[in-house]
Tab-separated table of C-alpha atoms and ligand atoms in Angstrom:
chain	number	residue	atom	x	y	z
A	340	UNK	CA	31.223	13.208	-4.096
A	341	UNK	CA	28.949	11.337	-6.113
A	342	UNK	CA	29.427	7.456	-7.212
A	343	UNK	CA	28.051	5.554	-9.886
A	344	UNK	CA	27.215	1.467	-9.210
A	345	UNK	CA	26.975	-1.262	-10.932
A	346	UNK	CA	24.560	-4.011	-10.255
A	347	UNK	CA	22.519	-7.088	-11.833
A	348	UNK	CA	19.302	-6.256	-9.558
A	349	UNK	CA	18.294	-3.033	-8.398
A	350	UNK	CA	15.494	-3.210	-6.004
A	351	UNK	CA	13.422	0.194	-5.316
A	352	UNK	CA	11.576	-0.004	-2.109
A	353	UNK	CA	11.875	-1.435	1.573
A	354	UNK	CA	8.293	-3.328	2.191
A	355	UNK	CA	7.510	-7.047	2.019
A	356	UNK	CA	7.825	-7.226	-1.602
A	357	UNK	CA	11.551	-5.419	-1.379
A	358	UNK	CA	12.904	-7.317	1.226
A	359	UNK	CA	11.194	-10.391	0.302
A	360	UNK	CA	12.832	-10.036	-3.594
A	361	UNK	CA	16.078	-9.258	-1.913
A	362	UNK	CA	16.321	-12.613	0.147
A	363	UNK	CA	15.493	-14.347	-2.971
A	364	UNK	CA	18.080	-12.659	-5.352
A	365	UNK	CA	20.659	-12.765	-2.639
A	366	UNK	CA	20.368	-16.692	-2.451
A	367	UNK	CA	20.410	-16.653	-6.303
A	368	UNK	CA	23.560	-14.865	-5.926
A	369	UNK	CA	22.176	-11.667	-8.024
A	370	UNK	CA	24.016	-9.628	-5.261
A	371	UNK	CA	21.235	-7.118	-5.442
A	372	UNK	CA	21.555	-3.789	-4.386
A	373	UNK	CA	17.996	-2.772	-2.434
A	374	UNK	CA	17.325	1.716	-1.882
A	375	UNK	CA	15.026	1.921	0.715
A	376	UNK	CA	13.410	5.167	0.191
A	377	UNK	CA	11.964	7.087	2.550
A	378	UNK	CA	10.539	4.695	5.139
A	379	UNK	CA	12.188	1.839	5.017
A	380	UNK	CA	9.976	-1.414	6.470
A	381	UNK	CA	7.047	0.343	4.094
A	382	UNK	CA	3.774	0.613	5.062
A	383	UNK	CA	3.505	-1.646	7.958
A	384	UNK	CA	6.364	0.439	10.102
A	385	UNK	CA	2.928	2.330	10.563
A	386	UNK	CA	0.636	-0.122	12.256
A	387	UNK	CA	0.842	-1.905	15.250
A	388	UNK	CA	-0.381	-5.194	15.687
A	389	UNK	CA	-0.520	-7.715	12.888
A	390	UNK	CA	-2.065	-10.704	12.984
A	391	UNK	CA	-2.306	-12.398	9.245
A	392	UNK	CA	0.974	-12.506	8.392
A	393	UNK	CA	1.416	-16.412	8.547
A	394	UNK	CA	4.078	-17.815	11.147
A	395	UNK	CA	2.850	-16.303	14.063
A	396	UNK	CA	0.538	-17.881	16.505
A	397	UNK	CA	0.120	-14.314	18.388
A	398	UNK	CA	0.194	-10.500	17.313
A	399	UNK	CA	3.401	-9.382	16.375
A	400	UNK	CA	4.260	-5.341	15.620
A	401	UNK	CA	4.491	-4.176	11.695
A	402	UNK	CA	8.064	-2.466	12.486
A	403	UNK	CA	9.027	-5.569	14.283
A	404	UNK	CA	7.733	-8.159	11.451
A	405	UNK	CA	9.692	-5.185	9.036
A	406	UNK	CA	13.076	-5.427	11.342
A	407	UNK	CA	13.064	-9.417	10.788
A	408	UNK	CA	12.667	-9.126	7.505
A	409	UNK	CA	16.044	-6.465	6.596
A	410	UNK	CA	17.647	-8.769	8.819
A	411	UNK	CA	17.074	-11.503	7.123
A	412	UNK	CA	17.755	-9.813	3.630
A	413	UNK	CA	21.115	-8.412	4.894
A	414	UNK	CA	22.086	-11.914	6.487
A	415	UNK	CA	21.955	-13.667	2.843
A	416	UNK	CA	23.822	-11.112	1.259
A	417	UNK	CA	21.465	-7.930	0.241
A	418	UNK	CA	23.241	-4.841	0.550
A	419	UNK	CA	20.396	-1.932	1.879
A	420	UNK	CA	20.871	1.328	0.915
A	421	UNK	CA	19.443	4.364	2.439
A	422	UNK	CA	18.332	6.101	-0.327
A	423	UNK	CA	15.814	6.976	-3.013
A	424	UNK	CA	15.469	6.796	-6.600
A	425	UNK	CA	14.948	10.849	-7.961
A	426	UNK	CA	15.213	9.927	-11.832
A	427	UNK	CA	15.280	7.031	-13.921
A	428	UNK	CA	16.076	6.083	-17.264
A	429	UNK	CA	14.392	3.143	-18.305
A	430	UNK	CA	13.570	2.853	-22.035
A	431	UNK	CA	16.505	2.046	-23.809
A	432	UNK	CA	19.170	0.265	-21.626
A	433	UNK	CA	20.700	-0.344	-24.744
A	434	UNK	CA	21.802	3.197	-24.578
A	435	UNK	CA	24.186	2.591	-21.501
A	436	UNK	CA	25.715	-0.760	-22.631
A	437	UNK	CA	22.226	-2.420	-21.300
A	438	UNK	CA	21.697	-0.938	-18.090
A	439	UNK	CA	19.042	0.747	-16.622
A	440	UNK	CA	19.820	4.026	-15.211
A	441	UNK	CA	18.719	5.173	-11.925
A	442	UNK	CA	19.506	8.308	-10.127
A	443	UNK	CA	19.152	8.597	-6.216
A	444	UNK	CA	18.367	12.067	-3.688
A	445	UNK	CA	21.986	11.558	-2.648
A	446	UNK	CA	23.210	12.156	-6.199
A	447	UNK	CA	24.721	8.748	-7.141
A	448	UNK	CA	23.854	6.885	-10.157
A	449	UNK	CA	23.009	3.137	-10.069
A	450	UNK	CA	23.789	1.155	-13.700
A	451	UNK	CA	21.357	-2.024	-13.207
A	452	UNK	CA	20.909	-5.384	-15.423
A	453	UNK	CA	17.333	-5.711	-14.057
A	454	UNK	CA	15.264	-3.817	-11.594
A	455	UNK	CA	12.366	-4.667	-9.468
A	456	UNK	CA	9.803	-1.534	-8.412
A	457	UNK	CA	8.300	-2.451	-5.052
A	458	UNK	CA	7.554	1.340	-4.336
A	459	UNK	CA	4.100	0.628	-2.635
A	460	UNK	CA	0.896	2.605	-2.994
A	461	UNK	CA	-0.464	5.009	-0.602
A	462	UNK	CA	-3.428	5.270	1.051
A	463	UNK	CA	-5.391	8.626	0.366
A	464	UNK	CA	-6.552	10.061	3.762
A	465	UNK	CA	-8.645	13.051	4.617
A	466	UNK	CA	-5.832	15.201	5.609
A	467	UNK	CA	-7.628	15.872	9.071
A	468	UNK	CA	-4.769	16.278	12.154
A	469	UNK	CA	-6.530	13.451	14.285
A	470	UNK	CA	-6.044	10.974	11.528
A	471	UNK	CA	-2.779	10.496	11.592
A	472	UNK	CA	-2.104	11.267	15.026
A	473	UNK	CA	-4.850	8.529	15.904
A	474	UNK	CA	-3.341	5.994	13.174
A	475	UNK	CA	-3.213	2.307	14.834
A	476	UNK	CA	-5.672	3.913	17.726
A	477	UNK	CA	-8.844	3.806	16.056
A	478	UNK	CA	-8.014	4.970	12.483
A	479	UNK	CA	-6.918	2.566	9.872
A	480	UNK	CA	-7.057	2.540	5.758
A	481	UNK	CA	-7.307	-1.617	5.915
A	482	UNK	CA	-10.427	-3.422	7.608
A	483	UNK	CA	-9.019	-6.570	6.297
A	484	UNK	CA	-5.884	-5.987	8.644
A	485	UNK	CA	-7.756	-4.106	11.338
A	486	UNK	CA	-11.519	-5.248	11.157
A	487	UNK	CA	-10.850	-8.073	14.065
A	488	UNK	CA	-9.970	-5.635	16.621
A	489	UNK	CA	-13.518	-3.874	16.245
A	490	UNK	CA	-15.442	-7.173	17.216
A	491	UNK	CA	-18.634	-6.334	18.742
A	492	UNK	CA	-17.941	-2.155	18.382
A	493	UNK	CA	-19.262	0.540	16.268
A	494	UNK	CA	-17.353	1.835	13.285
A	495	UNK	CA	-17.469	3.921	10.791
A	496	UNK	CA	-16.069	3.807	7.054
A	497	UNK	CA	-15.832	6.961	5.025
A	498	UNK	CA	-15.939	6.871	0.886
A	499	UNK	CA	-18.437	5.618	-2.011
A	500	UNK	CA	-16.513	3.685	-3.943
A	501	UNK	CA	-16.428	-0.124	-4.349
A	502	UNK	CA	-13.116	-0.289	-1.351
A	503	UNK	CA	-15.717	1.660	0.546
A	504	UNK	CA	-18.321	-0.229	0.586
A	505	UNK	CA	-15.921	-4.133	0.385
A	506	UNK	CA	-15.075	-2.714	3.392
A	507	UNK	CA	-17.825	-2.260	5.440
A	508	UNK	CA	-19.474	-5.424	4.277
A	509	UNK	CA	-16.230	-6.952	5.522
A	510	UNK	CA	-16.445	-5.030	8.866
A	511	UNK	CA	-20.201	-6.334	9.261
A	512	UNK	CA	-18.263	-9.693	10.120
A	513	UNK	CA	-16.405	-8.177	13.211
A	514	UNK	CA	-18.357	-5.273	14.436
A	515	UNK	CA	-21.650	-4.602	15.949
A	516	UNK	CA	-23.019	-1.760	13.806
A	517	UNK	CA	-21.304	-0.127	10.743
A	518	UNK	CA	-21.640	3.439	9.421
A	519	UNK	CA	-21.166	3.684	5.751
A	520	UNK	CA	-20.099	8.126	5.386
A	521	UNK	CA	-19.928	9.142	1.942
A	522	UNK	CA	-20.055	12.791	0.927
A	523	UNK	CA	-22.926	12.825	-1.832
A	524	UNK	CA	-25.894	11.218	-2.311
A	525	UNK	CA	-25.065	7.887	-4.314
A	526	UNK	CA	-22.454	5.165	-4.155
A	527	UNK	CA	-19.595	4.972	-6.766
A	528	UNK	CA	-19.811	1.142	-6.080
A	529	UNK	CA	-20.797	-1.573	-8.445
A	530	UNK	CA	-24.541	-1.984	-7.946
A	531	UNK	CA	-24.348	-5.273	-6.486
A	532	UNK	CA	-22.024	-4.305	-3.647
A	533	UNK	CA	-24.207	-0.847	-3.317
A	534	UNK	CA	-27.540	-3.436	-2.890
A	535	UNK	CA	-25.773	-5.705	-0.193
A	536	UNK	CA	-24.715	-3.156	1.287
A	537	UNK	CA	-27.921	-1.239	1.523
A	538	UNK	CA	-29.760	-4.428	2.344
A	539	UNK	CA	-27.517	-5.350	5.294
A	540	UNK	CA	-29.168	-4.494	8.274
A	541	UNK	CA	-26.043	-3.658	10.050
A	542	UNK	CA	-25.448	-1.255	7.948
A	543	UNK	CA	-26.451	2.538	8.049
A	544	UNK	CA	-25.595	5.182	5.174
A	545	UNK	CA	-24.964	8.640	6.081
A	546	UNK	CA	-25.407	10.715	2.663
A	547	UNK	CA	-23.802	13.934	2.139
A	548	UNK	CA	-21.719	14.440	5.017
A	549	UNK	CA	-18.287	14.750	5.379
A	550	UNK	CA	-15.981	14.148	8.287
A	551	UNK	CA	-14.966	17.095	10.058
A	552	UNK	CA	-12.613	16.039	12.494
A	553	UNK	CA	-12.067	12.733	15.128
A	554	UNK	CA	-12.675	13.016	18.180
A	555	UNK	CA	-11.310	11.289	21.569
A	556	UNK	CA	-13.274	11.779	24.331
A	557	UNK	CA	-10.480	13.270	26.170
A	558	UNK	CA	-8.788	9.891	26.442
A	559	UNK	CA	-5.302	10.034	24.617
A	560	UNK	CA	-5.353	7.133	22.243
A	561	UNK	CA	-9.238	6.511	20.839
A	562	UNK	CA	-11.629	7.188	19.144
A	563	UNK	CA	-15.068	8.165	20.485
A	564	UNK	CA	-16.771	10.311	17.983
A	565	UNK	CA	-16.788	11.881	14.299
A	566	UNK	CA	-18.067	15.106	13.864
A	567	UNK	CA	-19.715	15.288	11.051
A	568	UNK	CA	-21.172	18.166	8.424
A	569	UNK	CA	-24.113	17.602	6.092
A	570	UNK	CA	-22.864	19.501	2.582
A	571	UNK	CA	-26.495	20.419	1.721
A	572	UNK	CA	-27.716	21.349	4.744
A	573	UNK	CA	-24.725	22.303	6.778
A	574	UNK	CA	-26.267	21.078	9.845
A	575	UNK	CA	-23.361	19.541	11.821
A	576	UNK	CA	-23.509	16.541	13.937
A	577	UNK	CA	-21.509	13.559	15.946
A	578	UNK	CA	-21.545	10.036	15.590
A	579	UNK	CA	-20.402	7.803	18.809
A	580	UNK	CA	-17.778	5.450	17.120
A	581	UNK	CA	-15.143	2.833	18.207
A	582	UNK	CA	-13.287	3.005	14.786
A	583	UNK	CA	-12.753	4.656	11.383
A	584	UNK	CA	-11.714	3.414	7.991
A	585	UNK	CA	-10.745	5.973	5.477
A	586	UNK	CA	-11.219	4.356	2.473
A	587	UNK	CA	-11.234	7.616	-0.212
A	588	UNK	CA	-8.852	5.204	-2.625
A	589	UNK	CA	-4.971	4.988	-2.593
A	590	UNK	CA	-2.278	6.353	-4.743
A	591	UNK	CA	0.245	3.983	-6.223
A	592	UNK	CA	3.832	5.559	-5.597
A	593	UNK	CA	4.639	5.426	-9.587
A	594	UNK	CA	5.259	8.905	-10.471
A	595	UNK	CA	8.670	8.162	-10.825
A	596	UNK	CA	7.997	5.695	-13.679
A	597	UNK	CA	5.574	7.713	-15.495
A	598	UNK	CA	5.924	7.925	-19.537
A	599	UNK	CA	8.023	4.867	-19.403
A	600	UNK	CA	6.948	1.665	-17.477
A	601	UNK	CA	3.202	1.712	-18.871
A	602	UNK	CA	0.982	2.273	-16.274
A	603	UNK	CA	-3.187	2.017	-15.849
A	604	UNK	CA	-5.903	4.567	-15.071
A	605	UNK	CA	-5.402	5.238	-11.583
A	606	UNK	CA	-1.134	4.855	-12.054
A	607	UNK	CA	-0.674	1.052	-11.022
A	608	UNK	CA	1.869	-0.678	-12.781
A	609	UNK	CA	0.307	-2.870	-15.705
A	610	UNK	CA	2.463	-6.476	-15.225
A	611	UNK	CA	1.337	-8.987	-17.669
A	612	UNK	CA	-1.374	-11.280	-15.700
A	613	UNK	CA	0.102	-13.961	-13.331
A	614	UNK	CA	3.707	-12.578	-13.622
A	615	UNK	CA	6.100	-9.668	-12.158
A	616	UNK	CA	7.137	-8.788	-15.519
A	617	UNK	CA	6.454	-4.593	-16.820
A	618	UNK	CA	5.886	-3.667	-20.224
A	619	UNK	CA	9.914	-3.259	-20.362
A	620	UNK	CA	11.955	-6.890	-20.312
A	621	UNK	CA	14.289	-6.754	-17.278
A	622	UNK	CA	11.829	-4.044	-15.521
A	623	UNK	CA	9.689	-5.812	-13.077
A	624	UNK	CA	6.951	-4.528	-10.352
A	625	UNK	CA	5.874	-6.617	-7.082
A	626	UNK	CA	3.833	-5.349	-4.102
A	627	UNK	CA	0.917	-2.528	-3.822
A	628	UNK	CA	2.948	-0.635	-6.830
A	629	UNK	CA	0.973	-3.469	-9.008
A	630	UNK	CA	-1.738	-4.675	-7.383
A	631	UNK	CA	-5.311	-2.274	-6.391
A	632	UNK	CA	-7.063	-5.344	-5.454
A	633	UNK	CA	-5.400	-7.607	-2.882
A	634	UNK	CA	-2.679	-5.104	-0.876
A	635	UNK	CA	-1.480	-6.826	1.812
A	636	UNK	CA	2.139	-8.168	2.875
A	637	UNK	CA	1.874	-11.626	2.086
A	638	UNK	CA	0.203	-11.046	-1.314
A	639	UNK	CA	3.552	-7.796	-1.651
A	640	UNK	CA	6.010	-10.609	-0.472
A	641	UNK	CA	4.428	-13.086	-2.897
A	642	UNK	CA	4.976	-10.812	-5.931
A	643	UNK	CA	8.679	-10.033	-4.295
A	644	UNK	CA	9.570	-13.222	-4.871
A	645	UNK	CA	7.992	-14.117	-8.268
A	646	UNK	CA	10.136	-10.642	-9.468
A	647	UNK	CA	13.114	-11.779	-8.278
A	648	UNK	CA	12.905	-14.888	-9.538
A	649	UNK	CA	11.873	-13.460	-12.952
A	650	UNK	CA	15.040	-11.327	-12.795
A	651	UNK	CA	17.063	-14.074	-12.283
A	652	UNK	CA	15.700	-16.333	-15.347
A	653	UNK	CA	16.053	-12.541	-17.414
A	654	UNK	CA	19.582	-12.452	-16.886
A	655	UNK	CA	19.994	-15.868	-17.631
A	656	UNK	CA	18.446	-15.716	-21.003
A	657	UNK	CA	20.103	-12.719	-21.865
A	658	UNK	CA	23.802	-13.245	-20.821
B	1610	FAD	P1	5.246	-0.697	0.982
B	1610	FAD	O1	5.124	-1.415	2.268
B	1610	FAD	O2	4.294	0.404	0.677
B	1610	FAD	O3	6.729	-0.167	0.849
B	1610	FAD	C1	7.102	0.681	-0.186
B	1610	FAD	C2	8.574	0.973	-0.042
B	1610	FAD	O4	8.999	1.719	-1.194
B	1610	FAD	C3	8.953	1.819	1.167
B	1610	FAD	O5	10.088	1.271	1.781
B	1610	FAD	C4	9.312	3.174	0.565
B	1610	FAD	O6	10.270	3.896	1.327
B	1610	FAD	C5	9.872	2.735	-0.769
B	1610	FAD	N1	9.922	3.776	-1.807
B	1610	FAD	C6	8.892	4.556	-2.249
B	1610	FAD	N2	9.356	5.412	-3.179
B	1610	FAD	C7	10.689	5.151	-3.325
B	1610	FAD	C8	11.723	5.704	-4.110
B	1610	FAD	N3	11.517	6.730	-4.941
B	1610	FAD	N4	12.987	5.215	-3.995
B	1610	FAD	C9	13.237	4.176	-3.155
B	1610	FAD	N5	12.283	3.616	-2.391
B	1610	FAD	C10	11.031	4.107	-2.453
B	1610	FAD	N6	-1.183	-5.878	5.373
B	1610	FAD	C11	-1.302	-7.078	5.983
B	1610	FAD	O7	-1.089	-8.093	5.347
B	1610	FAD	N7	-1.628	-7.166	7.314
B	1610	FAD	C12	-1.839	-6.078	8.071
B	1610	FAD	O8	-2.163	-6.191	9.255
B	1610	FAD	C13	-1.708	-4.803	7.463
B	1610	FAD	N8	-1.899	-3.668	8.185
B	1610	FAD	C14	-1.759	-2.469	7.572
B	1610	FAD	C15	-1.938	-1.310	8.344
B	1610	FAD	C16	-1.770	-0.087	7.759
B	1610	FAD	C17	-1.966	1.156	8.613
B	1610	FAD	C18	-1.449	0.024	6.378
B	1610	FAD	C19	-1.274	1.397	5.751
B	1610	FAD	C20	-1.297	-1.098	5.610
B	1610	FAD	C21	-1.456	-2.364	6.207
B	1610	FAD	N9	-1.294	-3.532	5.466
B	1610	FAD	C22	-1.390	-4.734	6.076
B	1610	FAD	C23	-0.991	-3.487	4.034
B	1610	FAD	C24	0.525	-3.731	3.830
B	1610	FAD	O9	1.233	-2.851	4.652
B	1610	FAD	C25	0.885	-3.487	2.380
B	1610	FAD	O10	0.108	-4.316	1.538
B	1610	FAD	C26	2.361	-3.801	2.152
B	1610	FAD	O11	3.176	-3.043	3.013
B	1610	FAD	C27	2.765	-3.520	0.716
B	1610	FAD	O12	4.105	-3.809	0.611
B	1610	FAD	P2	5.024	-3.224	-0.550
B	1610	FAD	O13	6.339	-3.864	-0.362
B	1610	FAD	O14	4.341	-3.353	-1.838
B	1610	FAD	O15	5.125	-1.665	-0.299
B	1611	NAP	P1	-12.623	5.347	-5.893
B	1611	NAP	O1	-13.445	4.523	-6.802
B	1611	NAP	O2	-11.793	6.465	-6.442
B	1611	NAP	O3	-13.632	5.942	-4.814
B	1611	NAP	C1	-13.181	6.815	-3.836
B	1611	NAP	C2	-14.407	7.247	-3.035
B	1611	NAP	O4	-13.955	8.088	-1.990
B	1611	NAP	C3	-15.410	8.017	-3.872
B	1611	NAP	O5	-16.727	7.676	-3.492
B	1611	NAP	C4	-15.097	9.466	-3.512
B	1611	NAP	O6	-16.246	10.294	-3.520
B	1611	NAP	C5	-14.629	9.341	-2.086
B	1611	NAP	N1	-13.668	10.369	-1.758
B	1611	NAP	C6	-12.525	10.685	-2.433
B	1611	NAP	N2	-11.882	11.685	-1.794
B	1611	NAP	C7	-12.641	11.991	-0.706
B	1611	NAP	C8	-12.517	12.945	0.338
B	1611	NAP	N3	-11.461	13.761	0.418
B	1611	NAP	N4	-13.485	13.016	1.281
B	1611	NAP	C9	-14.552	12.168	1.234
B	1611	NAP	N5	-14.732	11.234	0.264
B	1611	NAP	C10	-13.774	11.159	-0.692
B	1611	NAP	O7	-11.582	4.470	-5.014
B	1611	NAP	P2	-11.711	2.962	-4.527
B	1611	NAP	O8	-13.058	2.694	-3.983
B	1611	NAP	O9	-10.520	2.722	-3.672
B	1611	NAP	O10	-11.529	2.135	-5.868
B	1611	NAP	C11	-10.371	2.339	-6.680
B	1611	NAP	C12	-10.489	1.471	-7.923
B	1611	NAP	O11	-10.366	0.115	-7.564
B	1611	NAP	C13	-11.830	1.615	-8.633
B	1611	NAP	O12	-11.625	1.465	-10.002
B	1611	NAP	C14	-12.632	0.472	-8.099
B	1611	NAP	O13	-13.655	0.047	-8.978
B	1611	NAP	C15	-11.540	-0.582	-7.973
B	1611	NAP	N6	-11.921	-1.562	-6.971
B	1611	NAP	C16	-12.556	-2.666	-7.404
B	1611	NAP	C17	-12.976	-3.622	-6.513
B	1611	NAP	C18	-13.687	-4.807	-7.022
B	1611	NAP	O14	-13.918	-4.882	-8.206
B	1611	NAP	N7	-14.044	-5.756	-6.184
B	1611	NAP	C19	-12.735	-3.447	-5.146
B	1611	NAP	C20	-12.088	-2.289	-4.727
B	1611	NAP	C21	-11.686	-1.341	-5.649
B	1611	NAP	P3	-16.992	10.663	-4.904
B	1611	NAP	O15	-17.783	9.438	-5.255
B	1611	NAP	O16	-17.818	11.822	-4.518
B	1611	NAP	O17	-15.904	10.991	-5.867
């Protein structure tokens, strides 16, 4: 049997910038109501080691850092849900005596006051079976969270675009050589990145190839190779590698939210600058749902908090 519920502050998503929001409505006494959707702990439930999330002097695990952080949302009062938003109704609260309307996979119905999207973004891989099989063992979307662990080894980054090429000039800081893939025969890139990048002698381009498939070496959990394809040519190749970014651009999860929360090119949520706060009052967006430049926990937990408090001062104004 379905149920309907009613709450001040809905919370879509289970990452930092969920669980983070949730600890901070719970103290405000919001008594929010957080769906997790389908993994809850978000993106980092993926990796392994994580070493910038401040507080820690050694590596801790993503699902472990993700773990502390439901914990500490349920111990102040956040109720978690297992579930995900399927529909929403989000233009005219007025409508429903001022709530938003959301409807879940499970078939309930969730009236909220205010509602923070933390959905996340995703990052666009190759679709190759070794890549996510070798995800955390020499395969990563995020050289600023993984670079370190290359120090001194030979990676490769695949894409043409400016994350492309921010990351391997960010990789030329940890590892020994770095192989910039990209599957035509000029950069996507501003120009200035494209010339440091080309002018950095660590720094080799392979143009139009594409990555055919990862190899290990026979060892279980590595990396050892690419094999590659020139698209021109079709003369096929392999490239001894440590490491491999993917960096072919993410996908904000916002589909949801489409024709009502207004939304940029690529589908991030456009929040006014400096704030959580949607082009609908009471509607507010923290974490990678928002944000195409920084994605990282601290900078999703950040914006968790800032929406939270936003919702708080919302209700306040409009009670
Ligand atoms: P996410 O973590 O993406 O969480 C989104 C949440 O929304 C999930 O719980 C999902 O189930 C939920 N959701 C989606 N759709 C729905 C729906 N319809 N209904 C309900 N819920 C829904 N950052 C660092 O700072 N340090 C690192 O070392 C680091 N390593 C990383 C390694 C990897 C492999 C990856 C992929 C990312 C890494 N990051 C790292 C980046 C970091 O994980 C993200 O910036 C961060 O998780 C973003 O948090 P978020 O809360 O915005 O969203
Ligand atoms: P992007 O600009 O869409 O570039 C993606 C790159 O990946 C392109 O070069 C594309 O090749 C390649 N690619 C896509 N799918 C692929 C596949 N299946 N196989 C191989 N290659 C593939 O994405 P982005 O670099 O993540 O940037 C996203 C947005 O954020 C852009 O607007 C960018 O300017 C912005 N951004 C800005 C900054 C900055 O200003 N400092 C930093 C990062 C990102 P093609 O070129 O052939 O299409």
């Amino acid at each position: 049997m379905t149920e309907t519920f009613i709450t001040n502050m809905l919370i879509i998503g289970a990452g930092p910038a969920g669980y983070t929001a949730a600890i901070y409505g719970a103290r405000a006494n919001m008594k929010p109501v957080l769906l997790t959707g389908l993994q809850p702990g978000g993106q980092l439930t993926i990796t392994n080691d994580v070493e910038n999330y401040p507080g820690f002097a050694e590596a801790i695990q993503g699902p472990w850092l993700m773990e502390q952080m439901a914990a500490q949302a349920k111990h102040v009062g956040a109720e978690i849900v297992m579930d995900s938003v399927s529909k929403c109704s989000l233009l005219d609260p007025q409508k429903e005596d001022g709530y938003f309307i959301f409807h879940t996979d499970t078939g309930n119905i969730y009236k909220a006051r205010t509602a923070i999207i933390a959905t996340g973004a995703q990052a666009r891989w190759l679709g190759l079976e070794a890549e996510e099989r070798l995800q955390g063992y020499g395969v990563s979307a995020c050289a600023t969270c993984d670079g370190f662990f290359y120090r001194g080894k030979k990676v490769a980054v695949i894409g043409g675009g400016n994350t492309a090429v921010e990351e391997a000039l960010y990789l030329t800081h940890h590892a020994s050589h770095v192989t910039l893939i990209h599957r035509r025969d000029s950069l996507r890139a501003e120009k200035i990145q494209q010339d440091r990048l080309l002018n950095n002698p660590k720094v080799t381009v392979i143009w139009d190839s594409v990555v055919e498939d990862i190899l290990s070496g026979g060892k279980p959990e590595a990396v050892t190779e690419l094999a590659l394809k020139n698209v021109k040519t079709n003369e096929k190749s392999t490239l001894d590698i440590d490491g491999v970014f993917i960096a072919i651009g993410h996908n904000p999860n916002t589909e949801l939210f489409k024709g009502q929360v207004e939304l940029d090119s690529e589908g991030y949520i456009i929040t006014q600058p400096g704030t959580p706060k949607t082009s609908i009052p009471g509607i507010f967006a923290a974490g990678d749902v928002q944000d195409k430049t920084y994605r990282q926990a601290i900078t999703a937990a950040g914006t968790g908090c800032m929406a939270a408090l936003e919702a708080e001062r919302y209700l306040g104004e409009t009670e």
